[in-house]
Amino acid sequence: MVRSTISLTAARFFSVEGLVADKFQRPLWQGLLKAPQDGEASPISRQALDIMTPVMTRLPVNDSTLKWDYQICRTLGEEQHNIVTVVHIYRLILRHSDLCYQSRELFIPQIASGLNKLGFNAGNTPETRALALDLIELIISWQRKASEEQVNAMVVDSSGGTSSWTIPLQVKESIVTYLVRFSLSSNETYSKPGLNSRHLVQLKTLCGLPDWSAVNIRTTAFARAFEMVCQSYRCRPLC
């Protein structure tokens, strides 16, 4: 508690507009990115992280690897086996979705590659599976916003020379594959609040977005799930 309070006090001090103290601001923020070893970050620590994240976007950097968005992705990679820190950072991205939108080309591939870990790794909870759907909802929101921006840019630039980052096909396939696999998961998953039909709505929405309808899914990856479904029907009593 004392350490969290000190971090919050420091974050409030370093958040003063125009104050640049990279030597102190960066280590504080990087420390807050990682969840403590003894469990989930406290609300005070999360508040400090929320204060410092916009501050980091204002810090001038000469090395792109020191940029705030790169540092977030780097920490996700380094802590990929620490589910507490992974969840901690994903929730940060959700809380600062507008800020992270400009760096979606870094975050979306990271999110897509981490969905299976949130949804299907042993020991995960309904909360982590719901978080995976929250992240997919965020990607849908970002996609819609990007489409609107592109349309507006084309209206301004009638030459049609505008371009923006698009999600690679492989990343799209990972997201859709996760939702299909989620749809075929156990009945226990369906019984949890908030998980019932949300993934089906998301799957329908994604397939209706431009350039998503052509995403290919390898059904062989779900052969075991299909077998389990068929077996459950064969074992079901007739009356």
Short mmCIF file of C-alpha atoms in Angstrom, two decimals:
data_model
loop_
_atom_site.label_atom_id
_atom_site.label_comp_id
_atom_site.label_asym_id
_atom_site.label_seq_id
_atom_site.Cartn_x
_atom_site.Cartn_y
_atom_site.Cartn_z
CA MET A 1 0.00 0.00 0.00
CA VAL A 2 2.82 2.42 0.89
CA ARG A 3 4.62 1.74 -2.39
CA SER A 4 1.42 2.26 -4.38
CA THR A 5 0.74 5.56 -2.61
CA ILE A 6 4.26 6.78 -3.35
CA SER A 7 3.83 5.83 -7.03
CA LEU A 8 0.53 7.72 -7.19
CA THR A 9 2.05 10.82 -5.60
CA ALA A 10 4.97 10.70 -8.03
CA ALA A 11 2.63 10.20 -10.99
CA ARG A 12 0.61 13.27 -10.04
CA PHE A 13 3.80 15.31 -9.74
CA PHE A 14 5.23 14.11 -13.07
CA SER A 15 1.92 14.70 -14.87
CA VAL A 16 2.33 18.49 -14.63
CA GLU A 17 1.95 19.94 -18.11
CA GLY A 18 5.29 20.78 -19.70
CA LEU A 19 7.37 18.89 -17.14
CA VAL A 20 9.93 16.62 -18.80
CA ALA A 21 11.91 14.40 -16.49
CA ASP A 22 12.47 11.30 -18.60
CA LYS A 23 15.07 9.95 -16.18
CA PHE A 24 12.35 9.57 -13.53
CA GLN A 25 9.10 9.38 -15.52
CA ARG A 26 10.05 6.42 -17.70
CA PRO A 27 11.23 4.05 -14.91
CA LEU A 28 8.11 4.86 -12.89
CA TRP A 29 5.81 4.09 -15.80
CA GLN A 30 7.68 0.93 -16.80
CA GLY A 31 7.44 -0.34 -13.23
CA LEU A 32 3.70 0.30 -13.15
CA LEU A 33 3.23 -1.63 -16.40
CA LYS A 34 4.16 -4.86 -14.67
CA ALA A 35 1.81 -6.36 -12.10
CA PRO A 36 3.41 -7.15 -8.72
CA GLN A 37 4.70 -10.68 -8.20
CA ASP A 38 2.37 -11.25 -5.26
CA GLY A 39 -0.82 -10.66 -7.22
CA GLU A 40 -2.95 -8.15 -9.11
CA ALA A 41 -2.06 -4.44 -9.12
CA SER A 42 -3.90 -2.38 -6.53
CA PRO A 43 -6.47 0.26 -7.55
CA ILE A 44 -3.98 2.94 -6.45
CA SER A 45 -1.29 1.51 -8.74
CA ARG A 46 -3.76 1.37 -11.64
CA GLN A 47 -4.67 4.99 -10.99
CA ALA A 48 -0.98 5.94 -11.11
CA LEU A 49 -0.56 4.02 -14.36
CA ASP A 50 -3.59 5.78 -15.86
CA ILE A 51 -2.09 9.14 -14.94
CA MET A 52 1.35 8.34 -16.33
CA THR A 53 0.30 6.76 -19.65
CA PRO A 54 -0.80 10.04 -21.32
CA VAL A 55 2.35 11.65 -19.93
CA MET A 56 4.50 9.10 -21.73
CA THR A 57 2.93 9.97 -25.08
CA ARG A 58 4.24 13.51 -24.69
CA LEU A 59 7.84 12.58 -23.94
CA PRO A 60 10.24 13.29 -26.83
CA VAL A 61 12.26 10.25 -27.91
CA ASN A 62 15.08 9.81 -30.41
CA ASP A 63 14.88 6.02 -30.37
CA SER A 64 11.59 4.52 -31.58
CA THR A 65 12.07 1.57 -29.22
CA LEU A 66 11.62 3.97 -26.31
CA LYS A 67 8.20 5.13 -27.46
CA TRP A 68 5.34 4.36 -25.08
CA ASP A 69 3.45 2.10 -27.51
CA TYR A 70 6.55 0.07 -28.34
CA GLN A 71 7.30 -0.29 -24.64
CA ILE A 72 3.81 -1.66 -23.99
CA CYS A 73 4.19 -4.26 -26.73
CA ARG A 74 7.68 -5.13 -25.54
CA THR A 75 6.43 -5.69 -22.00
CA LEU A 76 3.62 -7.91 -23.32
CA GLY A 77 6.22 -9.98 -25.12
CA GLU A 78 8.56 -10.23 -22.15
CA GLU A 79 5.74 -11.07 -19.72
CA GLN A 80 3.74 -13.33 -22.02
CA HIS A 81 3.86 -16.18 -19.51
CA ASN A 82 2.68 -13.95 -16.66
CA ILE A 83 -1.09 -13.89 -17.15
CA VAL A 84 -1.56 -11.30 -14.38
CA THR A 85 0.65 -8.75 -16.14
CA VAL A 86 -0.84 -9.60 -19.54
CA VAL A 87 -4.37 -8.97 -18.24
CA HIS A 88 -3.13 -5.83 -16.47
CA ILE A 89 -1.79 -4.37 -19.75
CA TYR A 90 -4.78 -5.39 -21.86
CA ARG A 91 -7.08 -3.63 -19.42
CA LEU A 92 -4.85 -0.55 -19.69
CA ILE A 93 -5.32 -0.58 -23.46
CA LEU A 94 -9.09 -0.84 -23.00
CA ARG A 95 -9.15 2.07 -20.57
CA HIS A 96 -7.09 4.21 -22.96
CA SER A 97 -8.60 2.99 -26.22
CA ASP A 98 -8.69 6.44 -27.84
CA LEU A 99 -5.05 7.03 -27.00
CA CYS A 100 -4.01 3.59 -28.25
CA TYR A 101 -6.01 3.90 -31.48
CA GLN A 102 -3.21 5.80 -33.23
CA SER A 103 -0.89 2.85 -32.55
CA ARG A 104 -3.36 0.11 -33.47
CA GLU A 105 -0.90 -1.34 -36.00
CA LEU A 106 1.21 -2.38 -32.99
CA PHE A 107 -1.57 -3.38 -30.61
CA ILE A 108 -3.96 -5.35 -32.83
CA PRO A 109 -1.43 -8.05 -33.81
CA GLN A 110 -0.43 -8.37 -30.14
CA ILE A 111 -4.06 -8.72 -29.09
CA ALA A 112 -4.81 -11.27 -31.82
CA SER A 113 -1.84 -13.44 -30.85
CA GLY A 114 -2.90 -13.39 -27.18
CA LEU A 115 -6.56 -14.36 -27.55
CA ASN A 116 -6.01 -18.10 -27.19
CA LYS A 117 -4.00 -17.53 -24.02
CA LEU A 118 -6.88 -15.58 -22.51
CA GLY A 119 -9.57 -17.96 -23.66
CA PHE A 120 -8.21 -21.47 -23.63
CA ASN A 121 -5.06 -21.81 -21.53
CA ALA A 122 -5.39 -24.03 -18.47
CA GLY A 123 -6.25 -22.13 -15.32
CA ASN A 124 -7.94 -19.22 -17.05
CA THR A 125 -11.23 -17.85 -15.73
CA PRO A 126 -14.54 -16.54 -17.12
CA GLU A 127 -13.09 -13.06 -16.51
CA THR A 128 -10.14 -13.63 -18.84
CA ARG A 129 -12.42 -15.11 -21.51
CA ALA A 130 -14.71 -12.09 -21.19
CA LEU A 131 -11.63 -9.87 -21.49
CA ALA A 132 -10.79 -11.55 -24.80
CA LEU A 133 -14.23 -10.60 -26.11
CA ASP A 134 -13.76 -7.04 -24.78
CA LEU A 135 -10.56 -6.81 -26.82
CA ILE A 136 -12.26 -8.09 -29.96
CA GLU A 137 -14.99 -5.50 -29.39
CA LEU A 138 -12.25 -2.88 -29.23
CA ILE A 139 -10.80 -4.05 -32.55
CA ILE A 140 -14.26 -3.80 -34.13
CA SER A 141 -14.61 -0.25 -32.77
CA TRP A 142 -11.19 0.71 -34.11
CA GLN A 143 -12.03 -0.79 -37.52
CA ARG A 144 -15.21 1.23 -37.77
CA LYS A 145 -13.41 4.40 -36.76
CA ALA A 146 -10.66 3.79 -39.30
CA SER A 147 -13.25 3.20 -42.04
CA GLU A 148 -15.03 6.45 -41.18
CA GLU A 149 -11.73 8.35 -41.24
CA GLN A 150 -10.84 6.88 -44.62
CA VAL A 151 -14.22 7.83 -46.09
CA ASN A 152 -13.88 11.38 -44.75
CA ALA A 153 -10.34 11.61 -46.12
CA MET A 154 -11.53 10.51 -49.56
CA VAL A 155 -14.20 13.22 -49.53
CA VAL A 156 -11.55 15.85 -48.81
CA ASP A 157 -9.02 14.35 -51.24
CA SER A 158 -11.08 13.57 -54.33
CA SER A 159 -8.01 12.16 -56.09
CA GLY A 160 -8.38 9.01 -54.00
CA GLY A 161 -4.75 9.01 -52.95
CA THR A 162 -5.42 8.42 -49.27
CA SER A 163 -4.24 5.25 -47.54
CA SER A 164 -4.22 3.90 -44.03
CA TRP A 165 -2.97 0.85 -42.18
CA THR A 166 -5.06 -2.27 -42.67
CA ILE A 167 -5.10 -5.39 -40.55
CA PRO A 168 -3.03 -8.17 -42.19
CA LEU A 169 -5.01 -11.17 -43.41
CA GLN A 170 -3.19 -13.52 -41.03
CA VAL A 171 -4.22 -11.38 -38.05
CA LYS A 172 -7.85 -11.31 -39.24
CA GLU A 173 -7.81 -15.08 -39.55
CA SER A 174 -6.48 -15.43 -35.99
CA ILE A 175 -9.33 -13.31 -34.62
CA VAL A 176 -12.08 -15.06 -36.58
CA THR A 177 -10.58 -18.48 -35.82
CA TYR A 178 -10.66 -17.67 -32.11
CA LEU A 179 -14.35 -16.73 -32.27
CA VAL A 180 -15.20 -19.90 -34.21
CA ARG A 181 -13.26 -22.02 -31.73
CA PHE A 182 -14.96 -20.18 -28.88
CA SER A 183 -18.33 -21.02 -30.43
CA LEU A 184 -17.42 -24.69 -30.35
CA SER A 185 -16.12 -24.66 -26.79
CA SER A 186 -17.67 -26.51 -23.87
CA ASN A 187 -21.18 -25.95 -22.54
CA GLU A 188 -19.65 -24.61 -19.33
CA THR A 189 -18.40 -21.60 -21.26
CA TYR A 190 -21.87 -20.84 -22.56
CA SER A 191 -23.34 -20.89 -19.06
CA LYS A 192 -21.21 -17.94 -17.84
CA PRO A 193 -22.87 -14.49 -17.74
CA GLY A 194 -21.85 -12.21 -20.59
CA LEU A 195 -20.50 -15.00 -22.80
CA ASN A 196 -23.69 -16.47 -24.22
CA SER A 197 -24.17 -14.92 -27.66
CA ARG A 198 -21.75 -12.02 -27.64
CA HIS A 199 -19.10 -13.92 -29.59
CA LEU A 200 -21.66 -14.83 -32.28
CA VAL A 201 -22.62 -11.18 -32.71
CA GLN A 202 -18.95 -10.27 -32.99
CA LEU A 203 -18.34 -13.00 -35.56
CA LYS A 204 -21.26 -11.78 -37.65
CA THR A 205 -20.08 -8.17 -37.33
CA LEU A 206 -16.50 -8.97 -38.39
CA CYS A 207 -17.61 -10.99 -41.38
CA GLY A 208 -19.74 -8.02 -42.45
CA LEU A 209 -16.85 -5.55 -42.37
CA PRO A 210 -15.08 -4.64 -45.62
CA ASP A 211 -12.27 -7.08 -46.53
CA TRP A 212 -13.23 -9.51 -43.74
CA SER A 213 -15.72 -11.68 -45.62
CA ALA A 214 -12.88 -13.34 -47.55
CA VAL A 215 -11.11 -14.57 -44.41
CA ASN A 216 -10.34 -18.29 -44.68
CA ILE A 217 -10.84 -20.68 -41.76
CA ARG A 218 -9.21 -24.09 -41.66
CA THR A 219 -11.99 -26.34 -40.42
CA THR A 220 -9.51 -29.14 -39.75
CA ALA A 221 -8.37 -27.13 -36.73
CA PHE A 222 -11.80 -27.71 -35.18
CA ALA A 223 -12.19 -31.39 -35.99
CA ARG A 224 -11.93 -32.39 -32.33
CA ALA A 225 -14.56 -29.84 -31.31
CA PHE A 226 -16.94 -31.09 -34.01
CA GLU A 227 -16.41 -34.66 -32.83
CA MET A 228 -17.25 -33.66 -29.24
CA VAL A 229 -20.45 -31.93 -30.36
CA CYS A 230 -21.52 -34.92 -32.45
CA GLN A 231 -20.74 -37.29 -29.59
CA SER A 232 -22.81 -35.23 -27.16
CA TYR A 233 -25.81 -35.48 -29.48
CA ARG A 234 -25.37 -39.23 -29.90
CA CYS A 235 -25.26 -39.65 -26.11
CA ARG A 236 -28.32 -37.49 -25.53
CA PRO A 237 -31.47 -39.47 -24.54
CA LEU A 238 -34.31 -39.52 -27.04
CA CYS A 239 -36.91 -38.33 -24.54
#
